[in-house]
Amino acid sequence: MTHPENNSEYKGLQVNSGVSSQPITNPYRRPARRRQQLSASEYVEGILKGNVSILGQAVTLVESTAEHHQALAQEVIEKCLPYSGNSRRIGITGVPGAGKSTSIDVFGLHVLRDGGKLAVLAIDPSSERTQGSILGDKTRMEKLSQHPDAFIRPSPSAGSLGGVARKTRETIVLCEAAGYNNIFVETVGVGQSETAVHSMVDFFLLIQLAGTGDELQGIKRGIMEMADGIVINKADGDNIERANLAAAQFRNALHLFPPTPSKWMPEVVTYSGYYELNIDKVWDMIDRYFAYVKETGYFDRKRNEQAKYWMFETINEELRHNFYRQPEIRALLEQKELRVLNNEQSSFTAAHDVLRRYFTLLRNK
Ligand code: GDP
């Protein structure tokens, strides 16, 4: 083909005729195949063998919101349940910058010295907004992420806090079935997610800092009440004295709290995650707690309570989900919202109208 640019009048660059390309660059290449979906028994078999790749896929399945994934995930969880439970579940919380990831890295290596395996999970209620969680991020736990016996997983990001927490709870079951006998659940110590974490762990550790003025400020009283242990991080260099002072203040404050349901008196320990100081003191406290609650029977009582709690939580979550998913209910809610805002109807009668419509919808299904 002659290009107009190749005309002798044309002053620009010449265009040469190209080389025609082959229809397929590599005729032997196999067409891309989608990864085959494993069956529930294949997942379970892989998990029980401790296959990390299958465990990871199963967790992804648990986190998926697709209904057919959920059905499969529930079957896998149900089958793993008899193999779960044999672990220490430890919740770790603290405000951003308190040193959670630095500490988890060191705590993790500490527990792995005794053998066994460790799973680090996270609950981050803000992750939905920020598109992806930084908690439980492997890059924050440098040493642990290279350890063959550590499984690190960031927070599930989709859904409400209740939904996210439920997924983490289910992931704990899978990890335990895969032989992870230490479970850390990390969360940010700023809000409601602590209650969710508290309801799935045996021991709740609060990481605090010294030298931030009023030591008890910025930490919600409720979070302190949930703690089985308070640890003051960054007790190194010039900061040691302030850390000791903060520890004394926390001890005093704890005395004013009502006794914990376990009757265990929460302890306060100072340490340095970065310089790895007093790590054994922190773990000595945790070991003693476990010995104590196993002896008193509180360990099993609490786990039973938690199992019950999660049954009701799941029911509530599913009911809410089902309610708000109905297109007719959504439309009616929009109308009612306007009426309530314009003072044409009270909040209560509006709510009852919508609920009545929902129950009628259910009956006619
Ligand atoms: P996170 O946001 O709670 O996960 O906190 P990080 O673990 O990321 O730590 C926040 C900052 O505090 C980092 O710059 C750490 O290097 C520093 N840090 C953590 N632990 C210690 C410690 O024990 N001593 C000192 N001096 N700094 C620490």
mmCIF file of C-alpha atoms and ligand atoms in Angstrom:
data_model
loop_
_atom_site.group_PDB
_atom_site.id
_atom_site.type_symbol
_atom_site.label_atom_id
_atom_site.label_comp_id
_atom_site.label_asym_id
_atom_site.label_seq_id
_atom_site.Cartn_x
_atom_site.Cartn_y
_atom_site.Cartn_z
ATOM 1 C CA MET A 1 0.000 0.000 0.000
ATOM 2 C CA THR A 2 1.355 3.447 -0.861
ATOM 3 C CA HIS A 3 1.083 6.006 1.843
ATOM 4 C CA PRO A 4 0.311 9.613 0.893
ATOM 5 C CA GLU A 5 3.330 10.638 2.976
ATOM 6 C CA ASN A 6 5.599 8.782 0.521
ATOM 7 C CA ASN A 7 4.631 11.150 -2.238
ATOM 8 C CA SER A 8 7.643 13.138 -3.484
ATOM 9 C CA GLU A 9 5.847 16.380 -2.482
ATOM 10 C CA TYR A 10 5.709 15.282 1.159
ATOM 11 C CA LYS A 11 8.319 16.891 3.400
ATOM 12 C CA GLY A 12 7.846 14.854 6.553
ATOM 13 C CA LEU A 13 9.159 11.454 7.535
ATOM 14 C CA GLN A 14 8.815 8.562 5.157
ATOM 15 C CA VAL A 15 6.604 5.673 6.170
ATOM 16 C CA ASN A 16 7.883 2.239 5.321
ATOM 17 C CA SER A 17 5.519 -0.620 4.804
ATOM 18 C CA GLY A 18 5.442 -2.714 7.932
ATOM 19 C CA VAL A 19 5.910 -6.409 8.521
ATOM 20 C CA SER A 20 2.662 -8.257 8.928
ATOM 21 C CA SER A 21 2.439 -9.914 12.335
ATOM 22 C CA GLN A 22 1.577 -13.537 13.012
ATOM 23 C CA PRO A 23 -2.029 -14.188 13.996
ATOM 24 C CA ILE A 24 -0.884 -15.853 17.258
ATOM 25 C CA THR A 25 2.466 -15.106 18.837
ATOM 26 C CA ASN A 26 2.754 -18.496 20.438
ATOM 27 C CA PRO A 27 0.480 -21.120 18.895
ATOM 28 C CA TYR A 28 1.376 -23.588 21.638
ATOM 29 C CA ARG A 29 0.197 -21.382 24.451
ATOM 30 C CA ARG A 30 -2.722 -22.876 26.318
ATOM 31 C CA PRO A 31 -5.774 -20.683 26.658
ATOM 32 C CA ALA A 32 -6.027 -19.087 30.118
ATOM 33 C CA ARG A 33 -7.968 -21.283 32.483
ATOM 34 C CA ARG A 34 -9.796 -20.129 35.552
ATOM 35 C CA ARG A 35 -8.579 -21.665 38.758
ATOM 36 C CA GLN A 36 -10.741 -24.601 39.525
ATOM 37 C CA GLN A 37 -12.951 -24.219 42.544
ATOM 38 C CA LEU A 38 -12.097 -26.812 45.164
ATOM 39 C CA SER A 39 -14.831 -28.812 46.833
ATOM 40 C CA ALA A 40 -15.540 -28.420 50.558
ATOM 41 C CA SER A 41 -13.757 -31.713 51.360
ATOM 42 C CA GLU A 42 -10.733 -30.676 49.304
ATOM 43 C CA TYR A 43 -10.503 -27.442 51.256
ATOM 44 C CA VAL A 44 -10.851 -29.259 54.562
ATOM 45 C CA GLU A 45 -8.277 -31.881 53.603
ATOM 46 C CA GLY A 46 -5.787 -29.163 52.602
ATOM 47 C CA ILE A 47 -6.430 -27.170 55.767
ATOM 48 C CA LEU A 48 -6.016 -30.177 58.058
ATOM 49 C CA LYS A 49 -2.699 -30.936 56.367
ATOM 50 C CA GLY A 50 -1.615 -27.373 57.143
ATOM 51 C CA ASN A 51 -1.412 -26.393 53.468
ATOM 52 C CA VAL A 52 -0.957 -22.617 53.668
ATOM 53 C CA SER A 53 -2.054 -21.926 50.120
ATOM 54 C CA ILE A 54 -5.344 -23.779 50.593
ATOM 55 C CA LEU A 55 -5.838 -22.114 53.980
ATOM 56 C CA GLY A 56 -5.366 -18.725 52.296
ATOM 57 C CA GLN A 57 -7.886 -19.611 49.603
ATOM 58 C CA ALA A 58 -10.375 -20.788 52.212
ATOM 59 C CA VAL A 59 -10.024 -17.500 54.097
ATOM 60 C CA THR A 60 -10.668 -15.643 50.843
ATOM 61 C CA LEU A 61 -13.791 -17.751 50.437
ATOM 62 C CA VAL A 62 -14.929 -16.842 53.965
ATOM 63 C CA GLU A 63 -14.364 -13.176 53.165
ATOM 64 C CA SER A 64 -16.253 -13.308 49.879
ATOM 65 C CA THR A 65 -19.704 -11.780 49.813
ATOM 66 C CA ALA A 66 -20.897 -13.904 46.876
ATOM 67 C CA GLU A 67 -23.679 -16.182 48.016
ATOM 68 C CA HIS A 68 -22.355 -19.374 46.448
ATOM 69 C CA HIS A 69 -18.968 -18.732 48.098
ATOM 70 C CA GLN A 70 -20.663 -18.200 51.423
ATOM 71 C CA ALA A 71 -22.515 -21.525 51.200
ATOM 72 C CA LEU A 72 -19.249 -23.342 50.454
ATOM 73 C CA ALA A 73 -17.388 -21.402 53.150
ATOM 74 C CA GLN A 74 -19.965 -22.372 55.774
ATOM 75 C CA GLU A 75 -19.588 -26.020 54.834
ATOM 76 C CA VAL A 76 -15.800 -25.790 55.168
ATOM 77 C CA ILE A 77 -16.079 -24.028 58.549
ATOM 78 C CA GLU A 78 -18.560 -26.583 59.839
ATOM 79 C CA LYS A 79 -16.225 -29.432 58.876
ATOM 80 C CA CYS A 80 -13.214 -27.709 60.446
ATOM 81 C CA LEU A 81 -15.018 -26.938 63.690
ATOM 82 C CA PRO A 82 -14.273 -30.291 65.387
ATOM 83 C CA TYR A 83 -10.545 -29.677 64.807
ATOM 84 C CA SER A 84 -10.563 -26.119 66.150
ATOM 85 C CA GLY A 85 -10.299 -24.655 69.629
ATOM 86 C CA ASN A 86 -6.836 -25.855 70.551
ATOM 87 C CA SER A 87 -5.133 -22.495 70.739
ATOM 88 C CA ARG A 88 -4.444 -19.392 72.747
ATOM 89 C CA ARG A 89 -6.410 -16.539 71.264
ATOM 90 C CA ILE A 90 -4.918 -13.179 72.140
ATOM 91 C CA GLY A 91 -6.357 -9.794 71.215
ATOM 92 C CA ILE A 92 -3.863 -6.948 70.864
ATOM 93 C CA THR A 93 -4.993 -3.355 70.764
ATOM 94 C CA GLY A 94 -3.479 0.112 70.978
ATOM 95 C CA VAL A 95 -3.786 3.462 69.281
ATOM 96 C CA PRO A 96 -1.910 3.965 65.992
ATOM 97 C CA GLY A 97 1.756 4.491 66.819
ATOM 98 C CA ALA A 98 1.573 2.588 70.106
ATOM 99 C CA GLY A 99 3.845 -0.002 68.547
ATOM 100 C CA LYS A 100 1.461 -2.821 67.711
ATOM 101 C CA SER A 101 3.244 -4.086 64.625
ATOM 102 C CA THR A 102 6.723 -3.755 66.149
ATOM 103 C CA SER A 103 5.492 -5.616 69.229
ATOM 104 C CA ILE A 104 3.590 -8.317 67.356
ATOM 105 C CA ASP A 105 6.726 -9.019 65.338
ATOM 106 C CA VAL A 106 8.707 -9.577 68.534
ATOM 107 C CA PHE A 107 5.909 -11.273 70.515
ATOM 108 C CA GLY A 108 5.336 -13.586 67.559
ATOM 109 C CA LEU A 109 8.953 -14.722 67.416
ATOM 110 C CA HIS A 110 8.881 -15.144 71.182
ATOM 111 C CA VAL A 111 5.948 -17.570 71.130
ATOM 112 C CA LEU A 112 7.314 -19.432 68.107
ATOM 113 C CA ARG A 113 10.510 -20.202 70.022
ATOM 114 C CA ASP A 114 8.508 -22.863 71.820
ATOM 115 C CA GLY A 115 7.448 -24.431 68.518
ATOM 116 C CA GLY A 116 3.899 -24.440 67.217
ATOM 117 C CA LYS A 117 2.436 -22.007 64.729
ATOM 118 C CA LEU A 118 1.090 -18.464 64.855
ATOM 119 C CA ALA A 119 -1.681 -16.765 62.891
ATOM 120 C CA VAL A 120 -1.930 -12.967 62.995
ATOM 121 C CA LEU A 121 -5.357 -11.673 61.999
ATOM 122 C CA ALA A 122 -6.783 -8.171 62.214
ATOM 123 C CA ILE A 123 -10.020 -6.284 62.566
ATOM 124 C CA ASP A 124 -9.963 -2.808 61.138
ATOM 125 C CA PRO A 125 -13.361 -1.144 60.937
ATOM 126 C CA SER A 126 -11.943 1.737 58.907
ATOM 127 C CA SER A 127 -10.628 -0.494 56.158
ATOM 128 C CA GLU A 128 -13.817 -0.263 54.162
ATOM 129 C CA ARG A 129 -13.409 3.470 53.858
ATOM 130 C CA THR A 130 -9.695 3.417 53.221
ATOM 131 C CA GLN A 131 -9.945 0.535 50.745
ATOM 132 C CA GLY A 132 -7.789 -2.019 52.396
ATOM 133 C CA SER A 133 -6.451 -2.443 55.843
ATOM 134 C CA ILE A 134 -3.026 -1.655 57.122
ATOM 135 C CA LEU A 135 -3.536 -3.740 60.222
ATOM 136 C CA GLY A 136 -2.138 -7.224 59.942
ATOM 137 C CA ASP A 137 -0.160 -6.080 56.940
ATOM 138 C CA LYS A 138 2.808 -8.359 56.335
ATOM 139 C CA THR A 139 5.139 -5.514 55.474
ATOM 140 C CA ARG A 140 4.724 -4.154 58.991
ATOM 141 C CA MET A 141 5.895 -7.387 60.554
ATOM 142 C CA GLU A 142 9.173 -7.921 58.819
ATOM 143 C CA LYS A 143 10.654 -10.782 60.799
ATOM 144 C CA LEU A 144 7.435 -12.643 61.369
ATOM 145 C CA SER A 145 6.389 -12.455 57.737
ATOM 146 C CA GLN A 146 9.467 -14.476 56.809
ATOM 147 C CA HIS A 147 8.857 -17.129 59.419
ATOM 148 C CA PRO A 148 7.601 -20.408 57.919
ATOM 149 C CA ASP A 149 5.245 -21.010 60.850
ATOM 150 C CA ALA A 150 3.522 -17.621 60.788
ATOM 151 C CA PHE A 151 0.373 -16.890 58.813
ATOM 152 C CA ILE A 152 -0.419 -13.180 58.547
ATOM 153 C CA ARG A 153 -3.667 -11.903 57.178
ATOM 154 C CA PRO A 154 -4.948 -8.314 57.038
ATOM 155 C CA SER A 155 -8.448 -7.362 58.083
ATOM 156 C CA PRO A 156 -11.346 -8.421 55.893
ATOM 157 C CA SER A 157 -12.511 -5.181 54.336
ATOM 158 C CA ALA A 158 -16.069 -5.658 53.198
ATOM 159 C CA GLY A 159 -19.166 -5.024 55.247
ATOM 160 C CA SER A 160 -20.163 -3.746 58.645
ATOM 161 C CA LEU A 161 -18.039 -4.180 61.758
ATOM 162 C CA GLY A 162 -20.254 -7.093 62.793
ATOM 163 C CA GLY A 163 -19.739 -8.755 59.429
ATOM 164 C CA VAL A 164 -15.995 -8.147 59.412
ATOM 165 C CA ALA A 165 -15.646 -9.472 62.949
ATOM 166 C CA ARG A 166 -17.660 -12.573 62.125
ATOM 167 C CA LYS A 167 -15.319 -13.328 59.230
ATOM 168 C CA THR A 168 -12.313 -13.000 61.506
ATOM 169 C CA ARG A 169 -13.965 -15.338 63.994
ATOM 170 C CA GLU A 170 -14.541 -17.875 61.233
ATOM 171 C CA THR A 171 -10.957 -17.461 60.041
ATOM 172 C CA ILE A 172 -9.794 -18.348 63.561
ATOM 173 C CA VAL A 173 -11.614 -21.694 63.204
ATOM 174 C CA LEU A 174 -9.860 -22.426 59.905
ATOM 175 C CA CYS A 175 -6.442 -21.435 61.263
ATOM 176 C CA GLU A 176 -6.840 -23.603 64.327
ATOM 177 C CA ALA A 177 -7.889 -26.557 62.195
ATOM 178 C CA ALA A 178 -4.690 -25.961 60.200
ATOM 179 C CA GLY A 179 -2.668 -26.351 63.401
ATOM 180 C CA TYR A 180 -2.144 -22.713 64.395
ATOM 181 C CA ASN A 181 -2.050 -22.931 68.179
ATOM 182 C CA ASN A 182 -1.402 -19.217 68.713
ATOM 183 C CA ILE A 183 -3.811 -16.671 67.327
ATOM 184 C CA PHE A 184 -3.231 -12.932 67.570
ATOM 185 C CA VAL A 185 -6.067 -10.604 66.617
ATOM 186 C CA GLU A 186 -4.893 -7.041 66.145
ATOM 187 C CA THR A 187 -7.112 -3.978 66.258
ATOM 188 C CA VAL A 188 -6.855 -0.215 66.695
ATOM 189 C CA GLY A 189 -7.729 0.931 70.196
ATOM 190 C CA VAL A 190 -10.107 3.668 69.294
ATOM 191 C CA GLY A 191 -13.592 2.315 69.119
ATOM 192 C CA GLN A 192 -16.096 -0.455 68.920
ATOM 193 C CA SER A 193 -13.883 -3.018 67.281
ATOM 194 C CA GLU A 194 -12.386 -3.845 70.679
ATOM 195 C CA THR A 195 -15.703 -5.216 71.858
ATOM 196 C CA ALA A 196 -15.771 -7.459 68.810
ATOM 197 C CA VAL A 197 -12.209 -8.639 69.390
ATOM 198 C CA HIS A 198 -12.830 -9.111 73.091
ATOM 199 C CA SER A 199 -15.679 -11.436 72.202
ATOM 200 C CA MET A 200 -13.388 -13.791 70.291
ATOM 201 C CA VAL A 201 -10.194 -13.944 72.340
ATOM 202 C CA ASP A 202 -9.110 -15.478 75.641
ATOM 203 C CA PHE A 203 -6.727 -12.706 76.621
ATOM 204 C CA PHE A 204 -7.001 -9.048 75.758
ATOM 205 C CA LEU A 205 -3.771 -7.043 75.749
ATOM 206 C CA LEU A 206 -3.791 -3.265 75.691
ATOM 207 C CA ILE A 207 -0.622 -1.535 74.494
ATOM 208 C CA GLN A 208 -0.174 1.923 75.964
ATOM 209 C CA LEU A 209 2.457 4.631 75.831
ATOM 210 C CA ALA A 210 3.919 6.750 78.570
ATOM 211 C CA GLY A 211 4.575 10.432 78.481
ATOM 212 C CA THR A 212 1.471 11.589 76.689
ATOM 213 C CA GLY A 213 0.364 13.920 79.468
ATOM 214 C CA ASP A 214 -2.572 12.550 81.368
ATOM 215 C CA GLU A 215 -1.868 8.842 81.034
ATOM 216 C CA LEU A 216 -5.443 7.737 81.083
ATOM 217 C CA GLN A 217 -6.513 10.204 78.492
ATOM 218 C CA GLY A 218 -7.421 9.132 75.005
ATOM 219 C CA ILE A 219 -8.188 5.616 76.040
ATOM 220 C CA LYS A 220 -11.767 4.773 76.571
ATOM 221 C CA ARG A 221 -12.581 3.503 80.008
ATOM 222 C CA GLY A 222 -14.469 0.610 78.448
ATOM 223 C CA ILE A 223 -11.349 -0.597 76.681
ATOM 224 C CA MET A 224 -9.354 -0.531 79.884
ATOM 225 C CA GLU A 225 -12.064 -2.495 81.620
ATOM 226 C CA MET A 226 -11.814 -5.209 78.989
ATOM 227 C CA ALA A 227 -8.036 -5.541 79.284
ATOM 228 C CA ASP A 228 -6.547 -8.581 81.006
ATOM 229 C CA GLY A 229 -3.131 -6.988 80.747
ATOM 230 C CA ILE A 230 -1.869 -3.478 80.087
ATOM 231 C CA VAL A 231 1.611 -3.107 78.697
ATOM 232 C CA ILE A 232 3.468 0.187 78.452
ATOM 233 C CA ASN A 233 5.622 0.113 75.345
ATOM 234 C CA LYS A 234 8.763 2.093 74.508
ATOM 235 C CA ALA A 235 10.175 1.692 78.009
ATOM 236 C CA ASP A 236 13.692 2.316 76.748
ATOM 237 C CA GLY A 237 16.353 5.053 77.032
ATOM 238 C CA ASP A 238 15.082 8.270 78.565
ATOM 239 C CA ASN A 239 11.580 6.934 78.575
ATOM 240 C CA ILE A 240 12.004 4.233 81.220
ATOM 241 C CA GLU A 241 11.165 6.457 84.149
ATOM 242 C CA ARG A 242 8.061 7.872 82.516
ATOM 243 C CA ALA A 243 6.960 4.365 81.593
ATOM 244 C CA ASN A 244 7.298 3.266 85.220
ATOM 245 C CA LEU A 245 5.305 6.260 86.342
ATOM 246 C CA ALA A 246 2.584 5.507 83.809
ATOM 247 C CA ALA A 247 2.533 1.884 84.960
ATOM 248 C CA ALA A 248 1.954 3.019 88.554
ATOM 249 C CA GLN A 249 -0.896 5.262 87.419
ATOM 250 C CA PHE A 250 -2.511 2.436 85.500
ATOM 251 C CA ARG A 251 -2.198 0.098 88.471
ATOM 252 C CA ASN A 252 -3.939 2.649 90.664
ATOM 253 C CA ALA A 253 -6.683 3.166 88.125
ATOM 254 C CA LEU A 254 -7.237 -0.576 87.744
ATOM 255 C CA HIS A 255 -7.842 -0.900 91.479
ATOM 256 C CA LEU A 256 -10.859 1.343 91.122
ATOM 257 C CA PHE A 257 -12.457 -0.885 88.510
ATOM 258 C CA PRO A 258 -14.931 -3.597 89.437
ATOM 259 C CA PRO A 259 -13.441 -7.116 89.536
ATOM 260 C CA THR A 260 -13.208 -8.823 86.139
ATOM 261 C CA PRO A 261 -15.560 -11.761 85.447
ATOM 262 C CA SER A 262 -12.552 -14.103 85.606
ATOM 263 C CA LYS A 263 -11.500 -12.617 88.992
ATOM 264 C CA TRP A 264 -8.057 -12.208 87.452
ATOM 265 C CA MET A 265 -6.472 -8.928 88.491
ATOM 266 C CA PRO A 266 -5.190 -7.285 85.291
ATOM 267 C CA GLU A 267 -1.462 -6.618 85.454
ATOM 268 C CA VAL A 268 0.639 -3.761 84.139
ATOM 269 C CA VAL A 269 4.078 -4.410 82.624
ATOM 270 C CA THR A 270 6.541 -2.034 80.956
ATOM 271 C CA TYR A 271 8.591 -3.220 77.969
ATOM 272 C CA SER A 272 10.229 -2.137 74.746
ATOM 273 C CA GLY A 273 9.148 -3.811 71.543
ATOM 274 C CA TYR A 274 11.818 -2.080 69.493
ATOM 275 C CA TYR A 275 14.757 -2.911 71.792
ATOM 276 C CA GLU A 276 13.210 -6.224 72.821
ATOM 277 C CA LEU A 277 13.343 -5.477 76.552
ATOM 278 C CA ASN A 278 11.125 -7.266 79.073
ATOM 279 C CA ILE A 279 9.361 -9.297 76.391
ATOM 280 C CA ASP A 280 9.612 -12.344 78.637
ATOM 281 C CA LYS A 281 7.886 -10.408 81.447
ATOM 282 C CA VAL A 282 4.930 -9.678 79.164
ATOM 283 C CA TRP A 283 4.688 -13.342 78.234
ATOM 284 C CA ASP A 284 5.150 -14.516 81.762
ATOM 285 C CA MET A 285 2.013 -12.533 82.636
ATOM 286 C CA ILE A 286 0.110 -14.056 79.718
ATOM 287 C CA ASP A 287 1.251 -17.587 80.605
ATOM 288 C CA ARG A 288 0.133 -17.102 84.194
ATOM 289 C CA TYR A 289 -3.254 -15.832 83.038
ATOM 290 C CA PHE A 290 -3.817 -18.942 80.931
ATOM 291 C CA ALA A 291 -2.746 -21.227 83.760
ATOM 292 C CA TYR A 292 -5.151 -19.399 86.091
ATOM 293 C CA VAL A 293 -8.239 -19.436 83.862
ATOM 294 C CA LYS A 294 -7.698 -23.054 82.856
ATOM 295 C CA GLU A 295 -7.566 -24.016 86.493
ATOM 296 C CA THR A 296 -10.661 -22.048 87.500
ATOM 297 C CA GLY A 297 -12.637 -23.268 84.484
ATOM 298 C CA TYR A 298 -13.152 -19.704 83.298
ATOM 299 C CA PHE A 299 -11.330 -20.481 80.052
ATOM 300 C CA ASP A 300 -14.020 -22.942 78.928
ATOM 301 C CA ARG A 301 -16.884 -20.870 80.341
ATOM 302 C CA LYS A 302 -15.768 -17.835 78.390
ATOM 303 C CA ARG A 303 -15.376 -19.798 75.167
ATOM 304 C CA ASN A 304 -18.904 -21.195 75.576
ATOM 305 C CA GLU A 305 -20.248 -17.707 76.221
ATOM 306 C CA GLN A 306 -18.479 -16.491 73.112
ATOM 307 C CA ALA A 307 -19.890 -19.295 70.972
ATOM 308 C CA LYS A 308 -23.378 -18.329 72.138
ATOM 309 C CA TYR A 309 -22.698 -14.645 71.546
ATOM 310 C CA TRP A 310 -21.613 -15.340 67.974
ATOM 311 C CA MET A 311 -24.710 -17.350 67.252
ATOM 312 C CA PHE A 312 -26.868 -14.364 68.212
ATOM 313 C CA GLU A 313 -24.564 -11.931 66.460
ATOM 314 C CA THR A 314 -24.861 -13.946 63.262
ATOM 315 C CA ILE A 315 -28.633 -14.036 63.526
ATOM 316 C CA ASN A 316 -28.777 -10.274 64.072
ATOM 317 C CA GLU A 317 -26.402 -9.622 61.223
ATOM 318 C CA GLU A 318 -28.312 -11.842 58.776
ATOM 319 C CA LEU A 319 -31.678 -10.376 59.769
ATOM 320 C CA ARG A 320 -30.417 -6.856 59.280
ATOM 321 C CA HIS A 321 -28.822 -7.760 55.989
ATOM 322 C CA ASN A 322 -31.987 -9.404 54.707
ATOM 323 C CA PHE A 323 -34.163 -6.486 55.806
ATOM 324 C CA TYR A 324 -32.107 -3.759 54.153
ATOM 325 C CA ARG A 325 -31.606 -5.771 50.977
ATOM 326 C CA GLN A 326 -35.337 -5.777 50.042
ATOM 327 C CA PRO A 327 -35.902 -3.205 47.269
ATOM 328 C CA GLU A 328 -39.419 -2.498 48.515
ATOM 329 C CA ILE A 329 -38.156 -1.811 52.020
ATOM 330 C CA ARG A 330 -35.438 0.474 50.715
ATOM 331 C CA ALA A 331 -37.973 2.498 48.740
ATOM 332 C CA LEU A 332 -40.331 2.730 51.683
ATOM 333 C CA LEU A 333 -37.493 3.747 53.996
ATOM 334 C CA GLU A 334 -36.640 6.650 51.709
ATOM 335 C CA GLN A 335 -40.215 7.923 51.861
ATOM 336 C CA LYS A 336 -40.436 7.459 55.605
ATOM 337 C CA GLU A 337 -37.148 9.201 56.185
ATOM 338 C CA LEU A 338 -38.483 12.306 54.459
ATOM 339 C CA ARG A 339 -41.690 12.211 56.449
ATOM 340 C CA VAL A 340 -39.805 11.912 59.723
ATOM 341 C CA LEU A 341 -37.470 14.757 58.770
ATOM 342 C CA ASN A 342 -40.447 16.945 57.857
ATOM 343 C CA ASN A 343 -42.153 16.148 61.151
ATOM 344 C CA GLU A 344 -45.039 14.492 59.340
ATOM 345 C CA GLN A 345 -44.625 11.236 61.202
ATOM 346 C CA SER A 346 -42.910 10.133 64.386
ATOM 347 C CA SER A 347 -39.792 7.950 64.218
ATOM 348 C CA PHE A 348 -41.563 5.124 66.021
ATOM 349 C CA THR A 349 -44.693 4.896 63.882
ATOM 350 C CA ALA A 350 -42.536 5.213 60.756
ATOM 351 C CA ALA A 351 -40.309 2.352 61.959
ATOM 352 C CA HIS A 352 -43.338 0.217 62.753
ATOM 353 C CA ASP A 353 -44.866 0.870 59.337
ATOM 354 C CA VAL A 354 -41.682 -0.308 57.637
ATOM 355 C CA LEU A 355 -41.365 -3.362 59.867
ATOM 356 C CA ARG A 356 -45.006 -4.288 59.258
ATOM 357 C CA ARG A 357 -44.403 -4.129 55.516
ATOM 358 C CA TYR A 358 -41.334 -6.333 55.934
ATOM 359 C CA PHE A 359 -43.226 -8.992 57.872
ATOM 360 C CA THR A 360 -46.004 -8.952 55.262
ATOM 361 C CA LEU A 361 -43.392 -9.417 52.551
ATOM 362 C CA LEU A 362 -41.962 -12.424 54.417
ATOM 363 C CA ARG A 363 -45.417 -14.016 54.864
ATOM 364 C CA ASN A 364 -46.204 -13.671 51.169
ATOM 365 C CA LYS A 365 -42.967 -15.227 50.016
HETATM 366 P P1 GDP B 1 1.424 0.704 65.348
HETATM 367 O O1 GDP B 1 0.846 1.823 64.545
HETATM 368 O O2 GDP B 1 0.727 0.579 66.664
HETATM 369 O O3 GDP B 1 1.504 -0.599 64.624
HETATM 370 O O4 GDP B 1 2.932 1.144 65.718
HETATM 371 P P2 GDP B 1 4.331 0.726 65.053
HETATM 372 O O5 GDP B 1 4.738 -0.638 65.500
HETATM 373 O O6 GDP B 1 4.271 0.979 63.603
HETATM 374 O O7 GDP B 1 5.310 1.758 65.778
HETATM 375 C C1 GDP B 1 5.184 3.144 65.652
HETATM 376 C C2 GDP B 1 6.534 3.801 65.818
HETATM 377 O O8 GDP B 1 7.024 3.597 67.136
HETATM 378 C C3 GDP B 1 7.598 3.253 64.894
HETATM 379 O O9 GDP B 1 8.378 4.312 64.432
HETATM 380 C C4 GDP B 1 8.403 2.309 65.768
HETATM 381 O O10 GDP B 1 9.739 2.198 65.333
HETATM 382 C C5 GDP B 1 8.312 2.992 67.111
HETATM 383 N N1 GDP B 1 8.419 2.010 68.198
HETATM 384 C C6 GDP B 1 7.705 0.872 68.319
HETATM 385 N N2 GDP B 1 8.068 0.202 69.437
HETATM 386 C C7 GDP B 1 9.021 0.951 70.041
HETATM 387 C C8 GDP B 1 9.780 0.811 71.244
HETATM 388 O O11 GDP B 1 9.680 -0.176 71.967
HETATM 389 N N3 GDP B 1 10.654 1.812 71.553
HETATM 390 C C9 GDP B 1 10.806 2.884 70.770
HETATM 391 N N4 GDP B 1 11.678 3.824 71.170
HETATM 392 N N5 GDP B 1 10.119 3.062 69.621
HETATM 393 C C10 GDP B 1 9.247 2.111 69.257
#
